[in-house]
Coordinates of C-alpha atoms in Angstrom, one line a residue:
M1 CA 107.5 121.7 114.5
S2 CA 104.0 120.6 115.5
M3 CA 102.7 117.1 116.0
L4 CA 100.8 117.4 112.7
A5 CA 104.0 118.3 110.8
D6 CA 105.9 115.5 112.5
S7 CA 103.2 113.0 111.7
L8 CA 103.0 114.0 108.1
E9 CA 106.8 113.8 107.7
H10 CA 106.8 110.3 109.2
L11 CA 104.0 109.2 106.8
V12 CA 105.6 110.6 103.7
S13 CA 109.1 109.2 104.7
G14 CA 107.6 105.7 104.7
I15 CA 106.3 106.2 101.1
V16 CA 109.3 107.6 99.3
D17 CA 112.7 106.2 98.1
E18 CA 114.7 109.1 99.5
P19 CA 113.3 109.7 103.0
E20 CA 116.3 111.8 104.0
V21 CA 115.2 114.5 101.6
V22 CA 111.6 114.7 103.0
R23 CA 110.9 118.0 104.9
V24 CA 107.7 119.5 106.1
S25 CA 107.4 123.2 106.7
E26 CA 104.6 124.8 108.5
K27 CA 103.0 128.2 107.9
S28 CA 100.1 130.0 109.6
L29 CA 97.6 131.5 107.2
R30 CA 94.4 133.5 107.9
R31 CA 92.3 130.5 107.1
G32 CA 94.3 128.0 109.1
K33 CA 97.6 126.1 108.7
L34 CA 99.6 125.2 105.6
L35 CA 101.9 122.2 105.7
E36 CA 104.3 122.1 102.7
V37 CA 105.8 118.7 102.0
H38 CA 109.1 118.9 100.2
V39 CA 110.3 115.7 98.5
A40 CA 112.9 114.8 95.9
P41 CA 111.8 115.2 92.3
S42 CA 112.0 111.4 91.7
D43 CA 109.5 110.9 94.6
L44 CA 106.9 113.5 93.6
G45 CA 104.8 111.0 91.7
R46 CA 104.9 108.5 94.5
V47 CA 103.6 111.0 97.0
I48 CA 100.9 112.4 94.8
G49 CA 99.8 108.9 93.6
R50 CA 97.6 107.9 90.7
N51 CA 95.0 110.5 90.2
G52 CA 96.1 112.2 93.4
R53 CA 94.9 109.4 95.6
T54 CA 97.9 109.2 97.9
A55 CA 98.0 113.0 98.4
K56 CA 94.2 112.9 99.1
A57 CA 94.7 110.1 101.7
L58 CA 97.6 112.1 103.4
R59 CA 95.3 115.2 103.5
S60 CA 92.5 113.1 105.1
V61 CA 94.8 111.7 107.8
V62 CA 96.1 115.2 108.6
S63 CA 92.6 116.6 108.8
A64 CA 91.6 113.8 111.1
L65 CA 94.6 114.5 113.4
S66 CA 94.0 118.2 113.4
T67 CA 92.4 119.8 116.5
Q68 CA 92.8 123.3 115.2
G69 CA 90.4 123.4 112.3
S70 CA 91.5 124.0 108.7
V71 CA 94.8 122.5 107.6
R72 CA 96.0 122.5 104.0
V73 CA 98.7 120.2 102.7
D74 CA 100.7 121.0 99.6
V75 CA 103.3 118.7 98.0
I76 CA 106.3 120.5 96.6
D77 CA 109.3 119.1 94.8
Q78 CA 112.8 120.3 95.6
D79 CA 113.3 122.0 92.2
R80 CA 110.5 124.5 93.0
R81 CA 111.7 126.5 96.0

């Protein structure tokens, strides 16, 4: 796992009630990287935040850390695999 994925997993684990469930998977796409954040269904709202503010903040931090250009972050609950 890359430094970006590790950092994102660490950030999200600090926000949620069930940090043991948090998992970040990494995929390479034509237009850059995709980081998928998997959380428990009960933590989904906490990670997305009111009006998506928390998710937007997480995306901003990941973009700032990225040295490879475009990185997309998607939040996925465990029920949707």
